[in-house]
Amino acid sequence: MTNFNVIAATDATGLAEPFDARHLIDGRWQASADGATFERASPAHGSLVTRASRGGPQDVEMAISAARTAFDNGTWSQTSGKDRATLLLKVADLIDRERDRIALMETMESGKPISQAKAEIEGAADLWRYAASLARTMHGESHNTLGNDMLGMVLKEPIGVVAIITPWNFPFLIVSQKLPFALAAGCTAVIKPSEMTPATTAILGELVIEAGLPTGVVNIVLGYGDPVGAAMTTDRRVDMVTFTGSTAVGKAIVSAASGTLKKVSLELGGKNPQVIFPDADLDGAADAVVFGVYFNAGECCNSGSRIIVHEDIADDFVGRITALSRKVPFGDPLDPETKVGAIITPEHCAKIDRYVRDAAAGGAEIKLGGGALPVPGLNGQFYQPTVIANVGSQMPIAREEVFGPVLSVLTFRTLDEAIALVNDAEYGLSAGVWSDDVHTCLEFARRAQAGTVWTNTWMDGFAELPFGGVRESGQGRELGRYGLEEFLEAKTVMMRIGRTRTPWVDPQTA
Ligand code: NDP
């Protein structure tokens, strides 16, 4: 019998009553034109959490019209950086004020631990503040070396109407990785959150209205990828789509957006490796590996879901990880001690389990976990912290995004071999190395094909540093000044100085 650190149901009450979420269109909260609704239950508790309007073609049409009109009339796109920054800072303050309310909704809809949800909301407020600083400091270029009679300028202009499509794993954080940057640039937006987590995006809508954002600048349509998301990616009046989610849907969006040649920015999946050398701080590495794979129950694009351990230390290191894994508090997400909560849906829980069963059938060894685990007093779905060794590099569990608390262990002998395993992947989101040798770390950082490389740490993130992936992990970057650039177009202006232009046609010609 495997013992885990299970946190049973707490006395903490969830919500007094379900949240009523509606569309925000042109500054008004609206039910769907056809009156359709859907419901979301807590994946940990089974109780009803949200009743939401279910958007259809008419609702998307109105939201896009509102965003287009608001952009074209310049009420936001032509405001000063100072005014934009003032408003973004106000939203950040309101997010701080509403932290506990937003965090509770996030926990109840997604199943993530309440302590983590609170930290995420604080992180989101920081992104709004950082974007405010960009609103005031963005600038283009001037070229004063084009000759005596010419001055060149590159103006940065907002790209226009942005469609923002977000997933369920970090609903409030991910919309905050996109929306404040789009607003800082001067864009207007139509947002569609995942149908599993609509409430916190609706709360954000309340806050942007309270902060005083002009009508129609931010619109929210709740509902499903089909038809809401699909319409947002094909409508001619939308200039750009920014999406976070699965690689399959990312590809479908690129294809849908190609009809009108919209810009598409994608933050997709990952199968992120950490390479552990024998000279590393193995206690620190083991703790980071456990954090990396169980954070957000592994439902995380940056999940450190595969480790590549030097053969000499593999048994010892796997022993450390399994010992730590048993201690990770998991269970009721409303308990402040809990570090791993519920899995988003029963279907997703079954998908995680299929990966584990298939790996075992293919010869991998389940060292720990490997199944759902009931939590006393709760009727949601939870999956055991799971460690799988003897994983072959071609097995689906080593290559595909499991999106659950499941760690695959591979081994290596030389740096070249480790790098080859790291880069033998369809994904390229992030990668990490653990070694006390700076040369090993630097060589790894240069050769790993990933958007982010961590050395002797894992999953740190800062508003200042860009985030995104290579290959099938996506295109474009979020955060940092690159995150703002995504929402800007460059316009070239060339100005002749004086009446100095040499005529093309000689007027004296007979
Ligand atoms: P999806 O990629 O299906 O969903 C992400 C968002 O896209 C949701 O809002 C969804 O709407 C929307 N969407 C779905 N289809 C379309 C479409 N054709 N056009 C426009 N928008 C669309 O992720 P899932 O929630 O289904 O998760 C499936 C897998 O994706 C996970 O197991 C995981 O592997 C991966 N994933 C990766 C994430 C990441 O951060 N990289 C985040 C989430 C998932 P709706 O679902 O409401 O219908």
XYZ file of C-alpha atoms and ligand atoms in Angstrom:
558
model
C 0.000 0.000 0.000
C 1.378 3.384 -1.011
C 0.923 6.126 1.558
C 0.439 9.683 0.424
C -0.025 12.895 2.336
C -3.745 13.222 1.679
C -5.620 16.282 2.941
C -9.243 15.347 3.562
C -12.196 17.695 3.057
C -11.888 20.806 5.181
C -14.657 22.689 6.928
C -13.925 25.672 4.697
C -17.055 26.657 2.844
C -16.702 27.261 -0.855
C -19.171 29.702 -2.352
C -22.338 30.985 -0.744
C -24.062 30.649 -4.099
C -23.079 29.955 -7.721
C -21.531 32.790 -9.726
C -23.715 34.201 -12.489
C -21.435 34.928 -15.462
C -22.601 36.826 -18.523
C -21.016 38.268 -21.638
C -19.523 41.741 -21.511
C -20.362 43.361 -24.835
C -19.957 47.055 -25.552
C -19.875 47.892 -21.852
C -23.028 45.940 -20.951
C -23.493 42.586 -19.240
C -25.643 40.515 -21.525
C -27.243 37.086 -21.621
C -26.814 35.137 -24.871
C -29.012 36.275 -27.718
C -30.593 32.813 -27.795
C -30.725 32.546 -23.978
C -28.387 29.524 -23.864
C -26.401 28.823 -20.686
C -23.956 26.247 -19.321
C -22.800 25.250 -15.862
C -19.480 24.502 -14.233
C -19.116 22.273 -11.164
C -16.107 22.170 -8.840
C -13.743 19.400 -9.964
C -12.797 18.807 -6.311
C -16.189 19.053 -4.620
C -18.742 18.356 -7.312
C -20.833 21.374 -6.262
C -22.236 23.885 -8.762
C -19.843 26.838 -9.046
C -20.871 28.890 -12.071
C -23.862 29.397 -14.308
C -22.737 31.130 -17.479
C -24.235 32.460 -20.678
C -23.288 30.266 -23.605
C -22.229 32.428 -26.508
C -23.374 31.900 -30.076
C -22.613 33.555 -33.420
C -24.759 36.614 -32.665
C -22.955 37.319 -29.391
C -19.510 37.051 -31.007
C -20.670 39.270 -33.850
C -21.767 41.996 -31.416
C -18.570 41.735 -29.379
C -16.334 42.020 -32.436
C -18.376 44.971 -33.726
C -17.971 46.726 -30.379
C -14.210 46.110 -30.289
C -13.823 47.254 -33.907
C -15.812 50.454 -33.352
C -13.945 51.229 -30.135
C -10.629 50.755 -31.901
C -11.553 52.771 -34.969
C -12.985 55.721 -33.053
C -9.717 56.066 -31.157
C -11.180 56.357 -27.647
C -8.415 54.068 -26.465
C -5.942 53.677 -29.319
C -5.271 57.405 -29.423
C -4.991 58.045 -25.683
C -1.611 58.925 -24.239
C 0.674 56.335 -22.712
C 0.251 58.163 -19.424
C -3.525 57.762 -19.469
C -3.275 54.104 -20.456
C -0.772 53.473 -17.675
C -2.970 55.204 -15.106
C -5.855 52.941 -16.000
C -3.797 49.742 -16.010
C -2.450 50.628 -12.567
C -5.999 51.137 -11.334
C -6.942 47.658 -12.571
C -3.910 46.235 -10.739
C -5.080 47.865 -7.491
C -8.577 46.481 -7.993
C -7.163 42.995 -8.591
C -5.317 43.308 -5.274
C -8.521 44.423 -3.585
C -10.448 41.444 -5.000
C -7.642 38.901 -4.582
C -9.459 36.570 -2.214
C -12.690 36.584 -4.191
C -10.945 35.876 -7.496
C -8.736 33.198 -5.920
C -11.727 31.392 -4.440
C -13.497 31.323 -7.823
C -10.316 30.121 -9.505
C -9.973 27.295 -6.985
C -13.607 26.292 -7.217
C -13.618 26.198 -11.014
C -10.174 24.702 -11.653
C -9.495 22.584 -8.550
C -6.152 24.240 -7.826
C -5.008 24.892 -4.237
C -6.249 28.135 -2.727
C -2.767 29.242 -1.597
C -1.509 28.867 -5.159
C -4.548 30.672 -6.567
C -3.880 33.651 -4.270
C -0.230 33.800 -5.360
C -1.334 33.677 -8.984
C -3.738 36.586 -8.576
C -0.936 38.611 -6.958
C 1.312 37.686 -9.898
C -1.411 38.787 -12.311
C -1.661 42.206 -10.610
C 2.092 42.550 -11.067
C 1.686 41.919 -14.816
C -0.842 44.770 -15.047
C 1.645 47.041 -13.264
C 4.491 45.987 -15.533
C 2.358 46.541 -18.639
C 1.560 50.026 -17.310
C 5.285 50.794 -17.275
C 5.526 49.668 -20.911
C 2.593 51.879 -21.909
C 4.598 54.934 -20.857
C 7.984 53.899 -22.168
C 7.236 52.347 -25.568
C 8.709 54.161 -28.518
C 9.778 53.650 -32.080
C 13.003 54.655 -33.839
C 14.407 57.633 -35.612
C 17.014 57.488 -38.410
C 19.015 60.673 -38.705
C 21.746 59.284 -40.954
C 19.863 58.942 -44.239
C 21.361 62.062 -45.766
C 21.015 65.809 -45.188
C 17.579 66.062 -46.697
C 15.915 63.025 -45.152
C 14.655 61.988 -41.746
C 13.286 58.491 -41.189
C 11.023 57.364 -38.356
C 9.546 54.056 -37.319
C 6.273 54.570 -35.467
C 4.829 51.842 -33.268
C 1.064 51.560 -33.645
C -1.469 49.205 -32.049
C -2.259 46.241 -34.283
C -6.022 46.706 -33.814
C -8.673 44.295 -32.547
C -7.181 41.334 -30.692
C -8.962 38.023 -30.061
C -7.774 36.482 -26.802
C -8.520 32.772 -26.295
C -7.456 31.238 -22.991
C -7.391 27.786 -21.353
C -8.511 26.514 -17.961
C -5.236 25.804 -16.200
C -4.297 29.391 -15.193
C -7.346 31.367 -16.327
C -6.672 34.658 -14.566
C -2.900 34.629 -14.957
C -2.968 33.787 -18.664
C -5.510 36.462 -19.560
C -3.233 38.842 -17.622
C -0.261 37.756 -19.721
C -2.136 39.041 -22.761
C -4.783 41.674 -22.063
C -2.778 44.389 -20.223
C -0.052 44.184 -22.885
C -2.636 44.512 -25.666
C -4.199 47.462 -23.834
C -0.813 49.083 -23.203
C -0.260 48.941 -26.963
C -3.631 50.643 -27.574
C -5.535 47.619 -28.889
C -9.114 46.621 -28.157
C -10.056 43.034 -27.311
C -12.583 40.237 -27.444
C -11.817 37.532 -24.885
C -13.046 33.950 -24.702
C -12.058 32.032 -21.575
C -12.283 28.245 -21.416
C -15.806 27.049 -20.825
C -14.480 25.284 -17.735
C -13.267 28.476 -16.077
C -15.349 31.471 -17.183
C -15.880 33.254 -13.844
C -12.567 34.951 -13.127
C -12.383 36.481 -16.597
C -15.894 37.866 -16.008
C -14.686 39.324 -12.693
C -11.783 40.927 -14.561
C -14.409 42.481 -16.838
C -16.064 44.033 -13.767
C -12.723 45.475 -12.701
C -11.801 47.039 -16.040
C -15.220 48.717 -16.119
C -14.789 49.980 -12.558
C -11.346 51.309 -13.485
C -12.967 53.382 -16.228
C -11.906 51.704 -19.460
C -13.926 53.198 -22.350
C -16.932 51.228 -23.550
C -16.230 48.480 -26.068
C -12.468 48.313 -25.464
C -12.689 44.997 -23.580
C -15.415 42.522 -24.528
C -15.893 39.023 -23.152
C -17.853 36.233 -24.776
C -18.317 33.076 -22.716
C -18.829 29.655 -24.234
C -17.157 26.965 -26.275
C -14.350 26.898 -28.822
C -16.976 26.068 -31.386
C -18.658 28.422 -32.223
C -17.219 31.311 -30.149
C -13.454 30.773 -30.518
C -13.807 29.668 -34.123
C -15.701 32.838 -35.111
C -13.070 35.000 -33.413
C -10.356 33.443 -35.563
C -12.071 33.920 -38.924
C -13.782 37.313 -38.664
C -12.166 39.868 -40.962
C -12.535 42.641 -38.390
C -10.162 40.882 -35.981
C -6.510 41.766 -36.644
C -4.742 39.313 -34.358
C -5.391 36.164 -32.354
C -3.439 35.356 -29.219
C -4.059 31.859 -27.919
C -2.854 29.613 -25.108
C -3.849 25.961 -25.119
C -3.245 22.684 -26.889
C -1.020 22.368 -29.938
C -3.878 20.750 -31.881
C -6.163 23.748 -31.383
C -3.222 26.099 -31.999
C -2.747 24.540 -35.434
C -6.483 24.762 -36.149
C -6.364 28.468 -35.275
C -3.410 29.128 -37.606
C -5.331 27.468 -40.370
C -8.593 29.328 -39.594
C -6.790 32.684 -39.343
C -4.975 32.185 -42.643
C -8.126 33.075 -44.603
C -7.749 36.695 -43.512
C -3.993 36.546 -42.816
C -4.325 37.554 -39.184
C -1.299 37.627 -37.012
C -1.388 34.614 -34.652
C 0.542 34.337 -31.429
C 0.544 30.894 -29.793
C 1.602 29.578 -26.413
C 1.148 25.834 -26.636
C 2.232 22.632 -24.952
C 5.554 21.340 -23.701
C 7.346 18.163 -22.689
C 9.907 19.949 -20.648
C 13.104 18.128 -19.650
C 15.434 18.684 -16.714
C 18.890 17.151 -16.952
C 20.519 16.213 -13.648
C 24.301 15.809 -13.437
C 26.008 14.003 -10.534
C 27.786 17.180 -9.347
C 24.500 19.041 -8.784
C 22.892 19.978 -5.492
C 20.792 16.828 -5.559
C 18.528 17.829 -2.668
C 17.739 21.116 -4.386
C 17.242 19.367 -7.711
C 14.941 16.716 -6.222
C 12.779 19.374 -4.572
C 12.595 21.377 -7.819
C 11.695 18.273 -9.815
C 8.858 17.472 -7.419
C 7.669 21.093 -7.592
C 8.001 21.121 -11.375
C 5.872 18.055 -11.957
C 3.170 18.418 -9.281
C 2.624 22.185 -9.426
C -0.942 22.777 -10.626
C -1.330 18.962 -10.572
C 0.911 18.889 -13.643
C -1.755 20.743 -15.644
C 0.818 23.223 -16.736
C 2.476 23.911 -20.093
C 5.760 24.324 -18.207
C 5.375 21.096 -16.269
C 8.776 19.449 -15.739
C 7.253 16.179 -16.830
C 10.428 14.378 -17.906
C 13.790 14.221 -16.195
C 16.998 12.941 -17.721
C 19.265 11.715 -14.921
C 22.899 10.639 -15.100
C 23.083 6.853 -14.832
C 25.463 6.965 -11.844
C 22.922 8.709 -9.660
C 19.644 7.550 -11.217
C 18.638 5.060 -8.497
C 19.560 7.417 -5.692
C 17.809 10.359 -7.336
C 14.623 8.443 -8.089
C 14.646 7.321 -4.440
C 14.810 10.945 -3.295
C 11.983 11.955 -5.599
C 9.642 9.152 -4.593
C 10.284 9.896 -0.903
C 9.456 13.583 -1.438
C 6.455 12.753 -3.621
C 4.815 10.872 -0.754
C 5.071 13.983 1.384
C 3.458 16.451 -1.021
C 0.161 17.501 0.603
C -2.608 16.828 -1.858
C -6.368 16.816 -1.534
C -8.953 19.477 -0.750
C -7.828 22.630 -2.602
C -9.621 24.813 -0.050
C -7.170 23.743 2.679
C -4.330 26.295 2.824
C -1.823 23.442 3.349
C -2.730 21.654 0.104
C -0.155 21.823 -2.700
C -1.819 19.547 -5.270
C -5.542 19.758 -5.952
C -8.078 18.122 -8.243
C -7.870 17.182 -11.923
C -9.953 19.418 -14.175
C -12.461 16.783 -15.435
C -13.107 13.041 -15.058
C -12.298 12.642 -18.785
C -8.934 14.313 -18.329
C -8.212 12.125 -15.290
C -8.925 9.068 -17.439
C -6.609 10.416 -20.165
C -3.760 10.784 -17.661
C -4.342 7.231 -16.478
C -4.278 5.891 -20.042
C -0.786 7.341 -20.543
C 0.382 5.634 -17.342
C -1.206 2.256 -18.213
C 0.230 2.358 -21.754
C 3.709 3.163 -20.419
C 3.531 0.243 -17.973
C 2.327 -2.052 -20.756
C 5.279 -0.861 -22.859
C 7.831 -1.881 -20.213
C 8.178 1.222 -18.045
C 8.258 0.762 -14.275
C 5.784 2.594 -12.045
C 7.859 3.516 -9.001
C 5.097 5.420 -7.261
C 1.400 6.156 -7.699
C -0.224 5.363 -10.995
C -3.932 5.753 -10.375
C -6.747 7.935 -9.167
C -7.010 8.376 -5.419
C -10.184 9.213 -3.527
C -9.915 12.042 -1.025
C -12.029 11.480 2.104
C -15.092 13.721 2.149
C -14.777 14.842 -1.488
C -16.358 13.439 -4.614
C -14.102 15.099 -7.208
C -11.254 13.493 -9.158
C -7.654 13.352 -7.904
C -4.635 11.583 -9.364
C -1.767 10.162 -7.304
C 1.682 11.724 -7.577
C 3.259 9.284 -10.020
C 6.882 8.481 -10.848
C 7.693 6.220 -13.801
C 11.203 4.899 -14.483
C 12.723 2.951 -17.376
C 10.889 5.202 -19.803
C 11.992 4.825 -23.421
C 12.552 8.040 -25.353
C 10.049 7.010 -28.035
C 7.184 6.174 -25.660
C 4.191 8.544 -25.839
C 4.628 9.307 -22.122
C 8.124 10.657 -22.876
C 7.014 12.771 -25.831
C 3.424 13.920 -25.333
C 1.879 16.367 -22.919
C 0.230 14.228 -20.212
C -0.934 17.316 -18.302
C -1.079 15.456 -15.002
C 1.085 14.750 -11.919
C 3.177 12.169 -13.734
C 6.974 12.189 -13.968
C 8.898 10.201 -16.599
C 12.500 9.296 -15.801
C 15.085 8.732 -18.548
C 18.849 8.330 -18.112
C 22.050 9.461 -19.878
C 25.826 9.027 -19.705
C 27.305 12.034 -21.558
C 26.349 15.674 -22.093
C 25.944 15.010 -25.829
C 23.580 12.161 -25.109
C 21.558 14.309 -22.694
C 21.289 17.169 -25.209
C 20.203 14.740 -27.913
C 17.394 13.492 -25.646
C 16.385 17.054 -24.759
C 16.154 18.078 -28.404
C 14.544 14.878 -29.670
C 11.075 16.363 -29.193
C 8.215 17.922 -31.090
C 7.948 20.566 -28.358
C 10.443 23.238 -27.289
C 8.932 25.283 -24.482
C 11.436 25.059 -21.624
C 14.383 22.977 -20.434
C 16.558 22.850 -17.334
C 19.956 21.680 -16.189
C 21.288 20.902 -12.715
C 25.072 21.046 -12.279
C 27.586 22.988 -10.196
C 29.816 23.329 -13.273
C 29.162 26.666 -14.977
C 30.572 25.347 -18.266
C 28.084 22.483 -18.288
C 25.246 24.928 -17.585
C 26.308 27.376 -20.284
C 26.819 24.715 -22.900
C 23.401 23.290 -22.069
C 21.778 26.727 -22.249
C 23.240 27.276 -25.712
C 22.399 23.877 -27.144
C 18.947 23.197 -25.666
C 16.241 23.996 -28.220
C 13.691 25.739 -26.007
C 12.170 29.153 -25.427
C 13.353 29.219 -21.803
C 16.325 27.516 -20.131
C 16.645 27.284 -16.364
C 19.967 26.419 -14.766
C 19.836 25.172 -11.155
C 16.259 26.344 -10.806
C 12.882 25.542 -12.343
C 9.800 27.496 -13.354
C 10.851 30.892 -12.094
C 9.205 33.654 -14.076
C 9.294 37.428 -14.177
C 7.178 40.047 -15.904
C 10.397 41.432 -17.419
C 11.435 38.189 -19.150
C 9.809 36.902 -22.326
C 8.015 33.572 -22.333
C 7.153 31.309 -25.258
C 8.298 28.289 -27.166
C 9.939 27.023 -30.323
C 8.750 24.264 -32.671
C 5.278 22.991 -31.759
C 5.316 24.852 -28.447
C 4.212 27.975 -30.223
C 5.140 31.198 -31.907
C 5.644 34.698 -30.569
C 6.429 35.740 -27.011
C 4.525 36.957 -24.004
C 5.820 39.178 -21.182
C 8.800 41.484 -21.224
C 9.014 44.170 -23.872
C 8.676 41.418 -26.515
C 5.208 40.753 -25.096
C 4.228 44.329 -25.930
C 5.831 44.195 -29.401
C 3.448 41.362 -30.349
C 0.565 43.847 -30.269
C 2.315 46.576 -32.278
C 2.777 47.255 -35.965
C 5.743 49.206 -37.280
C 4.945 52.098 -39.599
C 7.779 53.685 -41.554
C 7.640 57.457 -42.108
C 10.171 59.162 -44.433
C 10.310 62.950 -44.391
C 12.121 65.114 -46.900
C 13.667 68.230 -45.406
C 13.309 71.309 -47.638
C 12.373 71.420 -51.358
C 15.404 69.341 -52.247
C 13.963 66.509 -54.283
C 15.627 65.881 -57.652
C 12.829 65.747 -60.290
C 12.250 62.401 -61.946
C 10.981 64.044 -65.122
C 12.820 67.103 -66.410
C 10.116 69.839 -66.818
C 12.318 71.604 -69.404
C 12.081 68.662 -71.784
C 10.330 69.713 -74.959
P -7.825 23.500 -25.853
O -6.611 23.863 -26.573
O -8.853 22.695 -26.525
O -8.592 24.810 -25.307
C -8.017 26.073 -25.105
C -8.994 27.170 -25.493
O -9.241 27.146 -26.912
C -10.358 27.031 -24.837
O -10.859 28.312 -24.540
C -11.155 26.357 -25.932
O -12.548 26.486 -25.804
C -10.635 27.078 -27.151
N -10.889 26.385 -28.414
C -11.113 25.073 -28.635
N -11.265 24.836 -29.958
C -11.140 26.029 -30.593
C -11.199 26.444 -31.961
N -11.380 25.576 -32.950
N -11.022 27.745 -32.247
C -10.789 28.643 -31.271
N -10.739 28.311 -29.965
C -10.899 27.018 -29.617
O -7.383 22.809 -24.526
P -8.216 21.771 -23.667
O -8.852 22.529 -22.620
O -9.133 20.926 -24.459
O -7.061 20.825 -23.122
C -6.614 19.742 -23.920
C -5.125 19.569 -23.794
O -4.498 20.759 -24.221
C -4.635 19.365 -22.372
O -4.712 18.037 -21.999
C -3.219 19.851 -22.493
O -2.408 18.830 -22.991
C -3.305 20.965 -23.501
N -3.392 22.305 -22.884
C -2.269 23.074 -22.878
C -2.300 24.300 -22.239
C -1.100 25.164 -22.159
O -1.015 25.990 -21.259
N -0.190 25.043 -23.076
C -3.492 24.797 -21.578
C -4.625 23.931 -21.683
C -4.543 22.734 -22.316
P -13.424 25.440 -24.955
O -12.512 24.415 -24.371
O -14.058 26.287 -23.950
O -14.383 24.822 -25.908
